[in-house]
mmCIF file of C-alpha atoms in Angstrom:
data_model
loop_
_atom_site.group_PDB
_atom_site.id
_atom_site.type_symbol
_atom_site.label_atom_id
_atom_site.label_comp_id
_atom_site.label_asym_id
_atom_site.label_seq_id
_atom_site.Cartn_x
_atom_site.Cartn_y
_atom_site.Cartn_z
ATOM 1 C CA MET A 1 53.680 -18.331 63.701
ATOM 2 C CA ALA A 2 52.912 -21.762 62.456
ATOM 3 C CA VAL A 3 53.191 -22.283 58.491
ATOM 4 C CA GLN A 4 50.012 -23.305 57.044
ATOM 5 C CA ARG A 5 50.581 -25.584 53.429
ATOM 6 C CA TYR A 6 47.419 -27.191 51.310
ATOM 7 C CA ARG A 7 48.027 -29.235 48.349
ATOM 8 C CA ASP A 8 45.094 -30.038 45.444
ATOM 9 C CA GLY A 9 46.000 -32.793 42.730
ATOM 10 C CA GLY A 10 47.667 -32.144 39.479
ATOM 11 C CA GLY A 11 50.709 -32.519 38.087
ATOM 12 C CA ALA A 12 53.138 -30.760 35.522
ATOM 13 C CA ARG A 13 54.287 -31.613 32.474
ATOM 14 C CA ALA A 14 57.467 -29.858 30.614
ATOM 15 C CA VAL A 15 57.542 -28.361 26.866
ATOM 16 C CA ARG A 16 59.755 -26.664 24.415
ATOM 17 C CA ALA A 17 58.990 -22.953 24.577
ATOM 18 C CA LEU A 18 60.459 -20.739 21.355
ATOM 19 C CA ALA A 19 61.472 -17.244 21.915
ATOM 20 C CA VAL A 20 58.909 -14.754 22.061
ATOM 21 C CA THR A 21 58.507 -10.747 20.242
ATOM 22 C CA GLY A 22 57.475 -7.885 21.470
ATOM 23 C CA VAL A 23 58.653 -5.863 24.040
ATOM 24 C CA ILE A 24 60.801 -8.717 25.301
ATOM 25 C CA ALA A 25 63.005 -10.200 22.065
ATOM 26 C CA VAL A 26 64.894 -13.249 23.963
ATOM 27 C CA THR A 27 67.122 -13.952 20.701
ATOM 28 C CA ALA A 28 68.407 -10.460 20.976
ATOM 29 C CA GLY A 29 68.823 -10.239 25.144
ATOM 30 C CA CYS A 30 66.265 -9.972 27.182
ATOM 31 C CA PHE A 31 65.690 -6.774 28.803
ATOM 32 C CA GLY A 32 63.508 -7.133 31.329
ATOM 33 C CA GLY A 33 56.424 -0.583 43.584
ATOM 34 C CA ASP A 34 54.271 -1.233 45.709
ATOM 35 C CA GLY A 35 50.467 0.722 45.517
ATOM 36 C CA ALA A 36 48.393 2.353 47.727
ATOM 37 C CA SER A 37 45.171 1.629 49.261
ATOM 38 C CA GLY A 38 41.587 1.612 47.960
ATOM 39 C CA ALA A 39 38.166 2.032 49.354
ATOM 40 C CA GLY A 40 35.294 -1.477 49.507
ATOM 41 C CA ASP A 41 33.943 -2.768 46.366
ATOM 42 C CA GLY A 42 30.895 -4.213 48.149
ATOM 43 C CA SER A 43 31.141 -7.409 47.297
ATOM 44 C CA GLY A 44 30.491 -8.789 50.546
ATOM 45 C CA GLN A 45 33.198 -11.083 50.609
ATOM 46 C CA ARG A 46 33.852 -12.233 54.041
ATOM 47 C CA SER A 47 36.861 -12.150 55.813
ATOM 48 C CA VAL A 48 40.528 -13.719 53.981
ATOM 49 C CA ALA A 49 41.211 -14.832 57.244
ATOM 50 C CA ALA A 50 38.582 -17.059 57.616
ATOM 51 C CA GLY A 51 38.658 -19.168 54.057
ATOM 52 C CA ARG A 52 40.235 -21.695 52.594
ATOM 53 C CA PRO A 53 43.390 -20.849 50.747
ATOM 54 C CA LEU A 54 43.125 -22.298 47.637
ATOM 55 C CA ASP A 55 39.330 -21.622 47.375
ATOM 56 C CA LEU A 56 40.034 -17.676 48.210
ATOM 57 C CA LEU A 57 42.713 -17.808 45.012
ATOM 58 C CA ASP A 58 40.249 -19.490 43.159
ATOM 59 C CA ARG A 59 38.042 -16.601 43.915
ATOM 60 C CA ALA A 60 40.181 -13.716 43.410
ATOM 61 C CA ALA A 61 39.484 -13.052 39.894
ATOM 62 C CA GLY A 62 35.667 -12.789 41.083
ATOM 63 C CA VAL A 63 36.327 -11.220 43.272
ATOM 64 C CA LEU A 64 38.678 -8.607 41.009
ATOM 65 C CA VAL A 65 35.506 -8.257 38.413
ATOM 66 C CA ALA A 66 32.897 -7.778 41.011
ATOM 67 C CA ALA A 67 35.733 -4.366 42.012
ATOM 68 C CA GLY A 68 35.733 -3.610 38.492
ATOM 69 C CA GLY A 69 38.936 -0.844 38.070
ATOM 70 C CA ALA A 70 41.939 -0.605 39.287
ATOM 71 C CA GLU A 71 45.265 1.296 38.995
ATOM 72 C CA THR A 72 47.849 -0.302 38.720
ATOM 73 C CA ARG A 73 51.972 -0.817 38.675
ATOM 74 C CA THR A 74 54.140 -3.154 37.055
ATOM 75 C CA SER A 75 57.425 -4.399 37.051
ATOM 76 C CA MET A 76 58.974 -7.230 34.600
ATOM 77 C CA GLU A 77 62.504 -8.419 35.561
ATOM 78 C CA THR A 78 64.665 -10.947 33.834
ATOM 79 C CA ALA A 79 67.590 -13.095 33.871
ATOM 80 C CA ALA A 80 69.311 -14.988 31.530
ATOM 81 C CA GLY A 81 73.266 -15.730 30.165
ATOM 82 C CA GLY A 82 74.010 -13.192 33.548
ATOM 83 C CA THR A 83 72.139 -10.103 32.723
ATOM 84 C CA ARG A 84 69.584 -8.603 35.006
ATOM 85 C CA VAL A 85 67.232 -5.934 33.510
ATOM 86 C CA THR A 86 63.736 -4.384 34.967
ATOM 87 C CA ILE A 87 60.768 -3.044 32.463
ATOM 88 C CA ARG A 88 58.172 -1.084 34.681
ATOM 89 C CA GLY A 89 54.843 -0.131 33.559
ATOM 90 C CA GLN A 90 51.821 1.839 35.353
ATOM 91 C CA GLY A 91 48.098 2.236 34.041
ATOM 92 C CA VAL A 92 44.884 1.285 35.113
ATOM 93 C CA TYR A 93 43.075 -1.693 34.564
ATOM 94 C CA ASP A 94 39.308 -2.657 34.161
ATOM 95 C CA PHE A 95 38.422 -6.038 35.331
ATOM 96 C CA ARG A 96 34.957 -6.212 34.009
ATOM 97 C CA ALA A 97 35.454 -5.363 30.788
ATOM 98 C CA GLN A 98 39.290 -7.105 30.430
ATOM 99 C CA VAL A 99 40.482 -3.996 28.796
ATOM 100 C CA GLY A 100 43.749 -1.839 30.583
ATOM 101 C CA ARG A 101 46.028 0.932 29.014
ATOM 102 C CA ILE A 102 49.389 0.444 30.640
ATOM 103 C CA LYS A 103 52.674 3.323 30.047
ATOM 104 C CA VAL A 104 55.796 0.601 29.877
ATOM 105 C CA VAL A 105 59.406 2.121 30.247
ATOM 106 C CA LEU A 106 62.343 0.131 29.117
ATOM 107 C CA PRO A 107 65.878 0.876 30.596
ATOM 108 C CA GLU A 108 68.389 2.583 28.677
ATOM 109 C CA GLY A 109 69.729 0.046 26.314
ATOM 110 C CA ALA A 110 67.007 -2.248 25.776
ATOM 111 C CA GLY A 111 67.192 -3.643 22.241
ATOM 112 C CA GLY A 112 70.086 -1.683 21.439
ATOM 113 C CA VAL A 113 68.462 1.974 22.218
ATOM 114 C CA ASP A 114 68.224 4.535 25.173
ATOM 115 C CA GLY A 115 66.340 6.846 25.766
ATOM 116 C CA HIS A 116 63.836 4.715 24.259
ATOM 117 C CA ARG A 117 59.666 6.513 24.630
ATOM 118 C CA PRO A 118 57.649 4.861 26.678
ATOM 119 C CA ILE A 119 55.618 2.224 25.111
ATOM 120 C CA THR A 120 51.814 2.697 25.258
ATOM 121 C CA GLU A 121 50.138 -0.649 25.331
ATOM 122 C CA LEU A 122 46.679 -1.013 25.647
ATOM 123 C CA LEU A 123 45.406 -5.002 26.981
ATOM 124 C CA THR A 124 42.199 -6.752 25.706
ATOM 125 C CA PRO A 125 40.904 -9.813 25.156
ATOM 126 C CA GLY A 126 43.029 -11.698 22.839
ATOM 127 C CA ALA A 127 45.109 -8.852 21.366
ATOM 128 C CA LEU A 128 47.630 -6.412 22.737
ATOM 129 C CA TYR A 129 47.971 -3.391 21.291
ATOM 130 C CA MET A 130 51.568 -1.073 21.428
ATOM 131 C CA LYS A 131 52.516 2.336 20.530
ATOM 132 C CA ASN A 132 56.345 3.571 20.405
ATOM 133 C CA ARG A 133 56.902 -0.373 19.896
ATOM 134 C CA GLY A 134 60.509 0.941 17.878
ATOM 135 C CA ALA A 135 62.170 -1.787 15.469
ATOM 136 C CA GLY A 136 61.081 -0.117 12.351
ATOM 137 C CA VAL A 137 57.091 0.634 13.540
ATOM 138 C CA PRO A 138 56.611 4.447 11.974
ATOM 139 C CA ASP A 139 56.050 7.096 14.611
ATOM 140 C CA GLY A 140 52.361 7.441 15.825
ATOM 141 C CA LYS A 141 51.249 4.031 14.526
ATOM 142 C CA TRP A 142 50.106 1.070 17.125
ATOM 143 C CA VAL A 143 51.620 -2.806 16.269
ATOM 144 C CA ARG A 144 48.355 -5.136 17.204
ATOM 145 C CA ILE A 145 48.951 -8.477 18.413
ATOM 146 C CA ASP A 146 47.453 -11.933 18.509
ATOM 147 C CA THR A 147 48.035 -13.018 21.827
ATOM 148 C CA THR A 148 46.204 -16.344 21.756
ATOM 149 C CA ALA A 149 49.298 -17.139 18.868
ATOM 150 C CA LEU A 150 52.080 -16.138 20.969
ATOM 151 C CA LYS A 151 54.114 -19.246 23.102
ATOM 152 C CA ASP A 152 53.829 -16.999 26.379
ATOM 153 C CA GLY A 153 49.966 -16.052 25.608
ATOM 154 C CA ASN A 154 50.921 -12.261 26.619
ATOM 155 C CA LEU A 155 52.583 -13.319 30.004
ATOM 156 C CA VAL A 156 55.504 -12.110 29.392
ATOM 157 C CA THR A 157 55.870 -10.736 25.593
ATOM 158 C CA GLY A 158 54.577 -7.022 26.316
ATOM 159 C CA GLY A 159 57.188 -6.572 29.476
ATOM 160 C CA VAL A 160 53.319 -6.594 31.259
ATOM 161 C CA THR A 161 51.254 -9.302 32.420
ATOM 162 C CA ASP A 162 48.262 -9.229 31.754
ATOM 163 C CA PRO A 163 46.454 -8.192 35.182
ATOM 164 C CA MET A 164 43.381 -10.504 34.228
ATOM 165 C CA ALA A 165 45.644 -13.390 33.280
ATOM 166 C CA ALA A 166 47.828 -12.911 36.605
ATOM 167 C CA ALA A 167 44.673 -12.948 38.366
ATOM 168 C CA GLU A 168 43.768 -16.201 36.557
ATOM 169 C CA LEU A 169 46.841 -17.980 36.967
ATOM 170 C CA LEU A 170 45.908 -18.578 40.975
ATOM 171 C CA ARG A 171 43.176 -20.665 39.800
ATOM 172 C CA GLY A 172 45.793 -23.082 38.741
ATOM 173 C CA ALA A 173 46.704 -23.095 42.315
ATOM 174 C CA SER A 174 47.469 -26.780 43.838
ATOM 175 C CA ASP A 175 50.400 -26.390 46.738
ATOM 176 C CA VAL A 176 50.271 -22.977 48.578
ATOM 177 C CA THR A 177 51.503 -22.328 51.917
ATOM 178 C CA TYR A 178 49.951 -19.763 53.875
ATOM 179 C CA ALA A 179 52.760 -17.292 55.172
ATOM 180 C CA GLY A 180 50.745 -14.852 57.696
ATOM 181 C CA ARG A 181 49.316 -11.374 57.793
ATOM 182 C CA THR A 182 51.501 -8.422 56.631
ATOM 183 C CA GLU A 183 50.504 -4.655 55.846
ATOM 184 C CA LEU A 184 50.837 -3.596 51.864
ATOM 185 C CA ALA A 185 50.995 0.295 51.711
ATOM 186 C CA GLY A 186 49.288 0.523 55.232
ATOM 187 C CA VAL A 187 46.877 -2.062 54.306
ATOM 188 C CA THR A 188 46.146 -5.421 56.170
ATOM 189 C CA VAL A 189 47.242 -8.537 53.409
ATOM 190 C CA HIS A 190 47.181 -12.268 53.875
ATOM 191 C CA HIS A 191 50.201 -13.680 52.089
ATOM 192 C CA TYR A 192 49.970 -16.496 50.439
ATOM 193 C CA ARG A 193 53.162 -18.702 48.723
ATOM 194 C CA GLY A 194 52.431 -21.590 45.958
ATOM 195 C CA VAL A 195 52.899 -22.977 43.059
ATOM 196 C CA ALA A 196 50.307 -22.992 39.961
ATOM 197 C CA ASP A 197 50.059 -24.887 36.967
ATOM 198 C CA LEU A 198 49.778 -23.314 33.253
ATOM 199 C CA GLY A 199 47.022 -25.741 32.231
ATOM 200 C CA ARG A 200 45.223 -26.133 35.119
ATOM 201 C CA ALA A 201 44.933 -22.267 35.470
ATOM 202 C CA ALA A 202 43.952 -22.530 31.370
ATOM 203 C CA ARG A 203 41.228 -25.186 32.134
ATOM 204 C CA ALA A 204 39.817 -23.139 34.611
ATOM 205 C CA ALA A 205 39.652 -19.485 33.744
ATOM 206 C CA SER A 206 37.063 -17.760 32.595
ATOM 207 C CA ALA A 207 36.336 -17.514 28.815
ATOM 208 C CA ARG A 208 37.827 -14.818 27.446
ATOM 209 C CA SER A 209 41.329 -15.229 29.382
ATOM 210 C CA ARG A 210 41.348 -18.782 28.174
ATOM 211 C CA GLY A 211 42.998 -19.039 24.964
ATOM 212 C CA ALA A 212 45.989 -16.742 25.545
ATOM 213 C CA LEU A 213 46.582 -19.169 28.682
ATOM 214 C CA GLY A 214 45.716 -22.194 27.137
ATOM 215 C CA ALA A 215 48.965 -20.611 24.341
ATOM 216 C CA ALA A 216 51.254 -20.230 27.492
ATOM 217 C CA ALA A 217 50.381 -23.611 28.686
ATOM 218 C CA LYS A 218 51.633 -25.101 25.732
ATOM 219 C CA GLY A 219 54.736 -22.767 24.927
ATOM 220 C CA PHE A 220 56.533 -22.158 28.418
ATOM 221 C CA SER A 221 59.328 -25.150 29.181
ATOM 222 C CA LYS A 222 58.022 -25.385 32.774
ATOM 223 C CA ASP A 223 54.095 -26.016 33.404
ATOM 224 C CA ALA A 224 54.830 -25.031 36.890
ATOM 225 C CA VAL A 225 54.647 -21.249 37.950
ATOM 226 C CA SER A 226 55.386 -19.895 41.419
ATOM 227 C CA PHE A 227 53.952 -17.121 43.109
ATOM 228 C CA ASP A 228 53.709 -15.216 46.099
ATOM 229 C CA ALA A 229 50.002 -13.960 46.308
ATOM 230 C CA TYR A 230 48.592 -11.155 48.836
ATOM 231 C CA LEU A 231 45.055 -10.821 49.484
ATOM 232 C CA ASP A 232 43.018 -7.939 51.326
ATOM 233 C CA GLU A 233 40.133 -8.258 53.994
ATOM 234 C CA ASP A 234 37.722 -8.844 51.161
ATOM 235 C CA GLY A 235 39.280 -11.032 48.944
ATOM 236 C CA ARG A 236 41.228 -8.513 46.286
ATOM 237 C CA LEU A 237 44.277 -9.221 44.787
ATOM 238 C CA ARG A 238 46.930 -6.761 46.190
ATOM 239 C CA LYS A 239 50.294 -7.636 44.729
ATOM 240 C CA VAL A 240 51.062 -10.676 42.883
ATOM 241 C CA ARG A 241 54.569 -12.238 41.643
ATOM 242 C CA HIS A 242 54.968 -14.802 39.342
ATOM 243 C CA ARG A 243 58.263 -16.317 38.382
ATOM 244 C CA PHE A 244 58.625 -17.863 34.775
ATOM 245 C CA THR A 245 61.182 -19.978 33.287
ATOM 246 C CA PHE A 246 60.973 -20.758 29.626
ATOM 247 C CA SER A 247 63.330 -21.776 26.359
ATOM 248 C CA SER A 248 64.876 -20.218 23.664
ATOM 249 C CA GLU A 249 67.662 -21.246 21.539
ATOM 250 C CA GLY A 250 69.858 -18.908 24.105
ATOM 251 C CA PRO A 251 70.068 -19.610 27.812
ATOM 252 C CA GLU A 252 67.073 -20.441 29.436
ATOM 253 C CA VAL A 253 65.058 -17.232 30.625
ATOM 254 C CA SER A 254 64.044 -16.796 34.193
ATOM 255 C CA VAL A 255 61.624 -13.924 34.728
ATOM 256 C CA VAL A 256 59.708 -12.091 37.417
ATOM 257 C CA SER A 257 56.269 -10.470 37.013
ATOM 258 C CA THR A 258 55.633 -8.235 39.944
ATOM 259 C CA LEU A 259 51.817 -7.023 39.761
ATOM 260 C CA LEU A 260 50.252 -4.321 42.223
ATOM 261 C CA LEU A 261 46.467 -2.929 42.544
ATOM 262 C CA TYR A 262 45.237 -0.515 44.253
ATOM 263 C CA GLY A 263 42.551 2.812 43.539
ATOM 264 C CA PHE A 264 40.342 0.165 43.473
ATOM 265 C CA GLY A 265 36.798 1.485 41.274
ATOM 266 C CA VAL A 266 38.843 4.215 39.248
ATOM 267 C CA PRO A 267 36.653 4.805 36.015
ATOM 268 C CA VAL A 268 38.853 2.862 33.093
ATOM 269 C CA ARG A 269 38.251 4.472 29.602
ATOM 270 C CA VAL A 270 40.596 2.635 27.065
ATOM 271 C CA GLU A 271 39.543 3.163 22.970
ATOM 272 C CA LEU A 272 41.083 0.957 20.667
ATOM 273 C CA PRO A 273 42.893 2.541 17.701
ATOM 274 C CA ASP A 274 41.428 2.567 14.079
ATOM 275 C CA GLU A 275 42.386 0.670 11.578
ATOM 276 C CA ASP A 276 44.640 3.109 9.461
ATOM 277 C CA ALA A 277 46.412 3.681 12.586
ATOM 278 C CA ILE A 278 47.525 0.065 12.701
ATOM 279 C CA TYR A 279 51.154 -1.175 10.909
ATOM 280 C CA THR A 280 50.483 -4.218 9.146
ATOM 281 C CA GLY A 281 54.612 -4.215 7.471
ATOM 282 C CA ARG A 282 57.241 -5.980 9.112
ATOM 283 C CA ILE A 283 59.025 -5.470 12.579
ATOM 284 C CA ARG A 284 62.971 -5.764 12.873
ATOM 285 C CA GLN A 285 63.528 -8.448 15.291
ATOM 286 C CA GLY A 286 66.733 -8.341 17.341
#
């Protein structure tokens, strides 16, 4: 099989990154499944095999918006100073409203806590809500984080890469190789391997994603984000794996974030917490 490579213009900038807070606490030691098939979304997307890879990846976020809701599984593996830990999550996401609900499970020992209850995360444009956050937050209270103020734009802070942001990152692809056709949970998918530029992705992103991706473009030590993306015959993103690198006061941190999407068309209902349910006090770090 011949491997095909596609390139587009654009360079990468190296910028200094600071430690991020949230599920992943770099200064305290980092802590970090494949899905099933779904029915067609009726978007009329032509076969992926007939498309130009750079165009298909650029349209992937828009195709997901047309599909509406989806179920998702996530994993985030962090590696720093010889330590490697994985965080896993599962939930639903509405690409039209750009809201989702994901339950994140920490490995034992993450943040020095054994048997930590799963963290419930609500994803919205510009904000992340977390329940069972720990670190001094009272039981039953939520924490609200402005993702546009995070150095990583919530690509890694919550232990989950926002599904819409993960798709929008593909708009920054500039060097892509078509790695061929394969199967994912019984679904035929087309595998693309490449590199995306954070700054370019932020400029091309939809208005509701631009702020967070813009923050990430300024905060990561490397603008270049390598990825593996798998699109089905309707152009829907079924799986994407990103590899992020950023710096802190300690060793350089590598993060591999994997998103799986399935069950397209599922209804998604996300209710945001009332103001009196949001904790505004001090959160312990480390």
